[in-house]
Tab-separated table of C-alpha atoms in Angstrom:
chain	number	residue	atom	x	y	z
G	1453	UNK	CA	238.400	-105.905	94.627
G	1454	UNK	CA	240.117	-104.080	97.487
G	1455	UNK	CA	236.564	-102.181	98.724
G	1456	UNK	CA	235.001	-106.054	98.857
G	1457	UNK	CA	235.123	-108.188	102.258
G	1458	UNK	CA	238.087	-110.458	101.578
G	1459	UNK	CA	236.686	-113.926	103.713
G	1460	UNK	CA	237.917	-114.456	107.118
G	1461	UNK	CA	240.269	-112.524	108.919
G	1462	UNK	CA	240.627	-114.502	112.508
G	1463	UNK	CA	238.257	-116.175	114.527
G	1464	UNK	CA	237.947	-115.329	118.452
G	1465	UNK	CA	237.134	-118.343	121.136
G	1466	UNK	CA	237.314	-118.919	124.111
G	1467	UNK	CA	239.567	-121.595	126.079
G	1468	UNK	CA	240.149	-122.279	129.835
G	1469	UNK	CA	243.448	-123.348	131.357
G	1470	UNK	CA	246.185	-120.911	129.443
G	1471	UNK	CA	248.863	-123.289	129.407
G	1472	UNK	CA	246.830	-126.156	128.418
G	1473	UNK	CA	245.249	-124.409	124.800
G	1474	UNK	CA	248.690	-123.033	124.234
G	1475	UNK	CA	250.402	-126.699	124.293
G	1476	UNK	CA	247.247	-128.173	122.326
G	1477	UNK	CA	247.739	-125.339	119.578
G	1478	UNK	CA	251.004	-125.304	119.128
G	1479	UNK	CA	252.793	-128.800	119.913
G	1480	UNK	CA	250.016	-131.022	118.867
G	1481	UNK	CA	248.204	-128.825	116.009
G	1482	UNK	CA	251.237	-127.380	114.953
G	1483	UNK	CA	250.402	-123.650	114.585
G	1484	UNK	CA	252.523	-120.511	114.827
G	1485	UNK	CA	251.704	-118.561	118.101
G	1486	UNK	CA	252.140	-115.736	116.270
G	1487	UNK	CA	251.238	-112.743	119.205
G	1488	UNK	CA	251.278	-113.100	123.095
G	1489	UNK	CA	249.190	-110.304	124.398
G	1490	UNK	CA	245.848	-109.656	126.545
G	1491	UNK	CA	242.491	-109.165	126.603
G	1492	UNK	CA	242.063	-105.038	125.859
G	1493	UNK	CA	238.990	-104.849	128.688
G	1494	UNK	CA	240.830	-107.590	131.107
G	1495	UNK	CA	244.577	-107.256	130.858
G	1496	UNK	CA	244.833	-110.020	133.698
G	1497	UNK	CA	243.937	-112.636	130.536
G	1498	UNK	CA	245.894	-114.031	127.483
G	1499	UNK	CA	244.882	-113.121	124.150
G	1500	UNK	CA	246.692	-115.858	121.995
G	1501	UNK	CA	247.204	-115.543	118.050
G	1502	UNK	CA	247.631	-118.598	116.138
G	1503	UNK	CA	248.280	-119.106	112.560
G	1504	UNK	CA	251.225	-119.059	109.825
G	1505	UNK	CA	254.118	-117.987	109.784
G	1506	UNK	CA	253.350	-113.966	109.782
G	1507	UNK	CA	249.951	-114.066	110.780
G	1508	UNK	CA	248.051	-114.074	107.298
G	1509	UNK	CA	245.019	-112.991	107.340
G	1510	UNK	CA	242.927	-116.271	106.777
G	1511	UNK	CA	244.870	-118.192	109.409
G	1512	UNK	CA	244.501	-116.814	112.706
G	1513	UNK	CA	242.538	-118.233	115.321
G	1514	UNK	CA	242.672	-116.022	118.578
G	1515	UNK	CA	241.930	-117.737	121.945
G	1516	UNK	CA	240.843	-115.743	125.558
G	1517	UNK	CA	242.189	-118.594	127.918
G	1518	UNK	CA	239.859	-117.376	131.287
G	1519	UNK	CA	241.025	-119.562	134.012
G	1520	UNK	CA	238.322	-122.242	135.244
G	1521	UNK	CA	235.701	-120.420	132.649
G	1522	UNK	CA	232.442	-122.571	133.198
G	1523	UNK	CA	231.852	-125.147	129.607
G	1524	UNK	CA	229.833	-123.531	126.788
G	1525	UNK	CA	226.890	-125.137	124.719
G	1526	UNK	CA	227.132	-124.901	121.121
G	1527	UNK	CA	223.871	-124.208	119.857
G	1528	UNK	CA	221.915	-121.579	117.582
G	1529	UNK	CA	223.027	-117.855	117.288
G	1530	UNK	CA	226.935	-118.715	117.198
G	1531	UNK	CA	229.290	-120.088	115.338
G	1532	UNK	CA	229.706	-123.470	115.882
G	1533	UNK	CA	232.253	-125.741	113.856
G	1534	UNK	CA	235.607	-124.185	112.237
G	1535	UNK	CA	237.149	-125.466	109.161
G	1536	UNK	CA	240.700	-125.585	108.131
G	1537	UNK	CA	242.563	-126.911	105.130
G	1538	UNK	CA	244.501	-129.435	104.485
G	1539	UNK	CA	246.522	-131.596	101.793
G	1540	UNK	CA	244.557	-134.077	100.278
G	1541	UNK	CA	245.447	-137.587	101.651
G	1542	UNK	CA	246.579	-136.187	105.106
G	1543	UNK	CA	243.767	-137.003	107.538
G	1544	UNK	CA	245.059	-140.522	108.260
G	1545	UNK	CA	247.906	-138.733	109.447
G	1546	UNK	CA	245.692	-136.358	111.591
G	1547	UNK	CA	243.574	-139.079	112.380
G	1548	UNK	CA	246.661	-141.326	114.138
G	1549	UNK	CA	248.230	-138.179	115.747
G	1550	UNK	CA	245.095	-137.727	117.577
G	1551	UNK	CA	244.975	-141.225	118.657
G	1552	UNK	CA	248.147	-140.476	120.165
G	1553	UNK	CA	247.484	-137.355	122.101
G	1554	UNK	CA	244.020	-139.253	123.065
G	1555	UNK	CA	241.963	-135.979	121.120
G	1556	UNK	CA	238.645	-136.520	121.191
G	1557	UNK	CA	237.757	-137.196	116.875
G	1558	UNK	CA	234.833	-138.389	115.156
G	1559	UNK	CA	235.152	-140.563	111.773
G	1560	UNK	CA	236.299	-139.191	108.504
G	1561	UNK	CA	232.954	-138.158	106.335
G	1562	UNK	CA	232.458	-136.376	103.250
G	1563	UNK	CA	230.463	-132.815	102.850
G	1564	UNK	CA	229.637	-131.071	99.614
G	1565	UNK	CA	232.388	-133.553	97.750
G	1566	UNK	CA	235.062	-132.838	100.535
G	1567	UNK	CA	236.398	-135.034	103.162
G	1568	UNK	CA	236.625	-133.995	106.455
G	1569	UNK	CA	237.746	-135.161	109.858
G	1570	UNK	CA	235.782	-133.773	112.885
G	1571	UNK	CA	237.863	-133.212	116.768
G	1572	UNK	CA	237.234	-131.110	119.574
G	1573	UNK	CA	239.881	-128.960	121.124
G	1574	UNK	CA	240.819	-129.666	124.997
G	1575	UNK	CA	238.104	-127.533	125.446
G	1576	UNK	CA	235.766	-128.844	123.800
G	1577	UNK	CA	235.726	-126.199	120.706
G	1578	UNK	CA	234.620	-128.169	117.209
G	1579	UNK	CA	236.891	-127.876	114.626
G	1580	UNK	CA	237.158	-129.843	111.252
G	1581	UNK	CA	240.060	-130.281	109.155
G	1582	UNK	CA	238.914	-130.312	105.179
G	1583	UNK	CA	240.641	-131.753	102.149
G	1584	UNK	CA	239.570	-128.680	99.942
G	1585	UNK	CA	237.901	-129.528	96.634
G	1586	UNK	CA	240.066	-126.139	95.343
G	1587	UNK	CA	244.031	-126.074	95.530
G	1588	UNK	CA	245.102	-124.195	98.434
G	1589	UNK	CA	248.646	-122.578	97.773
G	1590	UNK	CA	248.905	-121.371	100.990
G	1591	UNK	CA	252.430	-121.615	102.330
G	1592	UNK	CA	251.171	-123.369	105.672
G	1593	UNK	CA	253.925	-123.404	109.180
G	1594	UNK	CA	256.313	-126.314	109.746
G	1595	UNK	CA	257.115	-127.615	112.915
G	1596	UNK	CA	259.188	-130.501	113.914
G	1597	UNK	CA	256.670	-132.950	113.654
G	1598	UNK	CA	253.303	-131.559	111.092
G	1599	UNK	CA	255.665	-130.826	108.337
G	1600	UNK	CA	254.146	-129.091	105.177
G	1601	UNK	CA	252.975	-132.260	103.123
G	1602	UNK	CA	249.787	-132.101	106.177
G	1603	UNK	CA	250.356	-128.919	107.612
G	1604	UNK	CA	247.332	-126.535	108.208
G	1605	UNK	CA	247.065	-124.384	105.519
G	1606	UNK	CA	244.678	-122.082	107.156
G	1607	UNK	CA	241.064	-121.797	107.571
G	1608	UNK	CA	238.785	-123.063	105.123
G	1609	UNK	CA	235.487	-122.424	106.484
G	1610	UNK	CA	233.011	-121.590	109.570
G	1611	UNK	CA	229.756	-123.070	109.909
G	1612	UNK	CA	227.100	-120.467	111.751
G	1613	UNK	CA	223.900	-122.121	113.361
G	1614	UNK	CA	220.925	-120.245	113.296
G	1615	UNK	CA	217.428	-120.301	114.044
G	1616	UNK	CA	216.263	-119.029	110.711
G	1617	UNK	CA	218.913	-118.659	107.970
G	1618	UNK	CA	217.299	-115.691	105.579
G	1619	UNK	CA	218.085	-112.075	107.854
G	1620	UNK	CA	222.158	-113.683	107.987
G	1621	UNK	CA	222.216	-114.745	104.397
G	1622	UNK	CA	220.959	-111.208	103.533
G	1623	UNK	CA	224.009	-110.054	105.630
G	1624	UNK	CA	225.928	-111.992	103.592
G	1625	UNK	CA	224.637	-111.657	100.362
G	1626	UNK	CA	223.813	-107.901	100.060
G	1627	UNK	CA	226.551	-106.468	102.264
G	1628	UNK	CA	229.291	-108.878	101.819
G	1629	UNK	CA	229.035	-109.763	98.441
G	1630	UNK	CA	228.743	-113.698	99.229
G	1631	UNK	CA	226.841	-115.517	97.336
G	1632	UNK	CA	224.646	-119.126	97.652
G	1633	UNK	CA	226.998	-121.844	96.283
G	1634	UNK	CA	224.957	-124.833	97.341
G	1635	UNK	CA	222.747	-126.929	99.550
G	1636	UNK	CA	222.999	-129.604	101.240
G	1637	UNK	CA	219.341	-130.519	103.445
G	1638	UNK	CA	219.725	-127.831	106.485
G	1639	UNK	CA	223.227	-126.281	105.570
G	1640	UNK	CA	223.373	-123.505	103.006
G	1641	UNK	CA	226.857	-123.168	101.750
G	1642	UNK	CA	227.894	-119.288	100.839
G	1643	UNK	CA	231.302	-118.063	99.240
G	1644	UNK	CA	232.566	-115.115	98.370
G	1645	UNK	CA	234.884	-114.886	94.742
G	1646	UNK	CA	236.956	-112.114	96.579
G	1647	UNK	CA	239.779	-114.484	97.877
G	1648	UNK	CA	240.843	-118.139	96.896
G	1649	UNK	CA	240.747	-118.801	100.341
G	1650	UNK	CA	239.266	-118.375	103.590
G	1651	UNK	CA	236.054	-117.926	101.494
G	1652	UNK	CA	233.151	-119.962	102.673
G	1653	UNK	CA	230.761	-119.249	105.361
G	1654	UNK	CA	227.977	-122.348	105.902
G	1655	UNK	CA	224.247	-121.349	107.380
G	1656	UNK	CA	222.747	-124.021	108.980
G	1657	UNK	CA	218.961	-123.544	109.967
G	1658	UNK	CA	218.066	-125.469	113.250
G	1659	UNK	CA	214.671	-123.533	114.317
G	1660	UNK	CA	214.241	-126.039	117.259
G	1661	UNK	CA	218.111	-126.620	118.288
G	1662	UNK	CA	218.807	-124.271	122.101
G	1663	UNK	CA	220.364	-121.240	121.692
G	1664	UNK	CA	223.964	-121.337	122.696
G	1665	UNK	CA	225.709	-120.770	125.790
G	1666	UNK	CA	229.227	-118.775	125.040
G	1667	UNK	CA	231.633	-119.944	127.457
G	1668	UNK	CA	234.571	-121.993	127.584
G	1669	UNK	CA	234.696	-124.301	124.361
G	1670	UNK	CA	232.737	-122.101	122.363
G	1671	UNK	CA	233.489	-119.261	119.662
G	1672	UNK	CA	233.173	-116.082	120.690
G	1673	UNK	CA	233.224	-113.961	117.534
G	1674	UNK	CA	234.045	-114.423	113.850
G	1675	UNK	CA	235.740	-111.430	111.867
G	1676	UNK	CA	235.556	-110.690	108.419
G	1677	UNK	CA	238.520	-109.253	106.543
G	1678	UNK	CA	238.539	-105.841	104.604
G	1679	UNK	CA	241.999	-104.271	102.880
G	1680	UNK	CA	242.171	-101.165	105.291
G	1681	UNK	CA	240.458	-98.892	107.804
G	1682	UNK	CA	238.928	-96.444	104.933
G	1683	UNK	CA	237.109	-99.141	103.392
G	1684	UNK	CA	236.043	-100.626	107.290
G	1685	UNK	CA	234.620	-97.390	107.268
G	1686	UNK	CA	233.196	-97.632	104.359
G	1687	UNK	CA	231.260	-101.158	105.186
G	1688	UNK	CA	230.353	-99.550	108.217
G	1689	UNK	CA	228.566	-96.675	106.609
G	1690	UNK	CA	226.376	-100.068	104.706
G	1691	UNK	CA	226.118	-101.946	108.212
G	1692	UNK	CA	224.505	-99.239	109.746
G	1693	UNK	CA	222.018	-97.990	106.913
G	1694	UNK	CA	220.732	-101.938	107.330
G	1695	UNK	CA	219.818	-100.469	110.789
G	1696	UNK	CA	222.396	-102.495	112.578
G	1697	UNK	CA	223.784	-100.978	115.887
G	1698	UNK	CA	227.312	-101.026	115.373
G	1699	UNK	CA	230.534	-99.838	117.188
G	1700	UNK	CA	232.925	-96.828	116.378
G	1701	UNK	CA	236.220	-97.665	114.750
G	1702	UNK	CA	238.502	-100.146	117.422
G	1703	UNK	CA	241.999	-100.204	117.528
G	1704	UNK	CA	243.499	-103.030	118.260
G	1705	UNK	CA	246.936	-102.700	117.837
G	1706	UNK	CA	247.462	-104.726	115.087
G	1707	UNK	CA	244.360	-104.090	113.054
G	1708	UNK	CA	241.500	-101.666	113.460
G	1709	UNK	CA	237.887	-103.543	113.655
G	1710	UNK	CA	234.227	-102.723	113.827
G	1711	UNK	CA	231.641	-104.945	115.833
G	1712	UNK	CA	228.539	-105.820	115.500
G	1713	UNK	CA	225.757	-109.117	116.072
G	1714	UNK	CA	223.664	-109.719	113.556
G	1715	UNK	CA	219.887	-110.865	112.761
G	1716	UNK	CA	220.953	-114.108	113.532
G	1717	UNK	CA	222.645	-113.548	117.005
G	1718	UNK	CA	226.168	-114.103	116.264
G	1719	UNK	CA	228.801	-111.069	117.079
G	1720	UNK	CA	230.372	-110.492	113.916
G	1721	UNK	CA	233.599	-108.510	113.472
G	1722	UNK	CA	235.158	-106.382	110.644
G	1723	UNK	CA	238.911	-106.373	110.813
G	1724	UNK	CA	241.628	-104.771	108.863
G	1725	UNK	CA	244.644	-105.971	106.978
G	1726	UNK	CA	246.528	-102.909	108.580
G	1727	UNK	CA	248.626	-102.910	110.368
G	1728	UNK	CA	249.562	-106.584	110.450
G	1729	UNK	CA	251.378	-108.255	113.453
G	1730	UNK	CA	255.240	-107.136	112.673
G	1731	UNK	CA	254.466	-103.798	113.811
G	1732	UNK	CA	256.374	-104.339	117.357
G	1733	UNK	CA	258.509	-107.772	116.739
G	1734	UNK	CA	260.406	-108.665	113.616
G	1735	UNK	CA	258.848	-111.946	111.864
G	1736	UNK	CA	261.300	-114.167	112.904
G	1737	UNK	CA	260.444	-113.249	117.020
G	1738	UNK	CA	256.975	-112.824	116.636
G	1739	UNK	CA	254.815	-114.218	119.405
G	1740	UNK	CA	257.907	-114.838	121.734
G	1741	UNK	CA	257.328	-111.969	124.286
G	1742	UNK	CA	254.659	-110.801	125.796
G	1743	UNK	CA	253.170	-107.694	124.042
G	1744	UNK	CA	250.949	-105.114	125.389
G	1745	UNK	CA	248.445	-102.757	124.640
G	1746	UNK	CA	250.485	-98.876	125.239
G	1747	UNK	CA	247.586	-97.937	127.952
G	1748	UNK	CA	248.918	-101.423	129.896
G	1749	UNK	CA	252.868	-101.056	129.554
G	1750	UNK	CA	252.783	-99.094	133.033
G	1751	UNK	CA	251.530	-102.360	135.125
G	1752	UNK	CA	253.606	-104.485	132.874
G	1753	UNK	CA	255.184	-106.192	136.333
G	1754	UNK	CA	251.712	-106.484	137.773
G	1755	UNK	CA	250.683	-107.926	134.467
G	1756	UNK	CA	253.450	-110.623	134.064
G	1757	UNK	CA	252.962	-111.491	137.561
G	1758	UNK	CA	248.919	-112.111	137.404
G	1759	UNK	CA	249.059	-114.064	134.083
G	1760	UNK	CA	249.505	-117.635	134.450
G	1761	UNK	CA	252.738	-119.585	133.259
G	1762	UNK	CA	252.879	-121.477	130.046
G	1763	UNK	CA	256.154	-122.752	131.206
């Protein structure tokens, strides 16, 4: 099991005003900011990490906030909608607390036997929240007011648009180890029996949707999760036999990753369990000072000064 690709690790987008996606995540969404750091090639941007309370694997969703970024276009060759779970019967819930904070939502609907409500982020990013069909254990984080009875649990799903389904399913299928689960007209649902959760990645073929424009609103990268860096090594011994250009082994503080876009367009990312995000605050602290990359702690004061204030 541990040499497999264990579903999602995080998923990378990319937000505008700093301030703005931190309050949205955090006060109205309820998630853990879990690490405060930058952008490795642009240390004059936030990298935000968002999920439970130690940064499962599973649960993270990592913003770069550039200021006044110009609005993307979801289209084909990205990832387009995000999924995350939730209790069963808590989407009125959602569905009134986005009333109040005026969130742009669509109406509760029902794919592949689950019910899902549909929002946009203040950016504009799609996300669904899913009552799973499968229990979801998941210890999800509390705050004052999403308390665990319709808490996030973490993610359930991402959707991938795509010109032409079959070179990204054979990505998935003979590299992965997903497999087809089921169809539903365009959308090809895929799952992987690795992990209970965080498991299922939909295809859905739009040959005459536009291409999409990554910018603000938009996803910029989805990463896949493997146990360590000997077996990211491993997959990217497979990756690159396919023919796939791929990039050496990253470091990235908290876990080591591998890049690469496949057939399909979309910039997929392998990412380790290893480290994990305690390595430089204790659990309790994490994401409540900034952190840096070592190569950045010299300009720390130029740093702090550039980035804008989420307070």
């Amino acid at each position: 099991m541990e040499n497999q690709i264990l579903g999602l690790h995080h998923i990378t987008a990319i937000a505008g005003n700093a301030k703005r996606n931190h309050d949205f995540y955090t006060q109205v969404l309820g998630l853990r900011l879990v690490k405060k750091t930058v952008n490795f090639d642009d240390p004059g941007t936030y990298h935000f990490y968002y999920g439970d309370e130690v940064g499962s694997a599973g649960t993270i969703l990592t913003f770069f906030p550039w200021e006044g970024t110009a609005q993307g276009r979801t289209g084909t060759g990205m990832a387009t909608d995000i999924g995350y779970s939730v209790p069963k019967g808590s989407l009125d819930f959602w569905a009134d607390r986005f009333t109040q904070f005026n969130v742009k939502q669509g109406n509760k609907d029902e794919k592949f036997g689950e019910l899902y409500l549909p929002f946009q982020d203040p950016d504009g990013l799609k996300i669904n929240l899913i009552e799973s069909k499968s229990e979801d254990t998941r210890k999800p984080w509390e705050t004052a007011d999403v308390k665990a009875e319709v808490a996030t649990k973490g993610f359930h799903s991402i959707v991938l648009t795509l010109k032409n389904i079959k070179p990204t399913a054979e990505i998935l299928t003979d590299i992965f180890g997903y497999r087809l689960l089921e169809q539903d007209g365009n959308r090809y649902r895929f799952i992987t029996d690795a992990v209970e959760n965080a498991a299922i990645v939909d295809l859905i073929e739009s040959p005459n949707e536009e291409r999409g424009y990554n910018a603000g609103g938009t996803n910029h990268h989805v990463a896949f999760r493997v146990k360590n860096d000997q077996v990211l090594m491993e997959f990217r011994e497979k990756i690159a036999r396919k023919g796939l250009n791929i990039t050496p082994k990253i470091d990235r503080d908290y876990f080591f990753s591998l890049y690469f876009r496949e057939p399909g367009g979309v910039l997929f990312e392998l990412a380790s369990e290893n480290p994990g995000f305690a390595i430089d605050e204790t659990v309790e602290n994490l994401g409540s000072s900034l952190r840096l990359p070592k190569q950045y702690e010299p300009s720390r004061k130029e740093i702090e000064k550039i980035l804008p204030k989420l307070v």
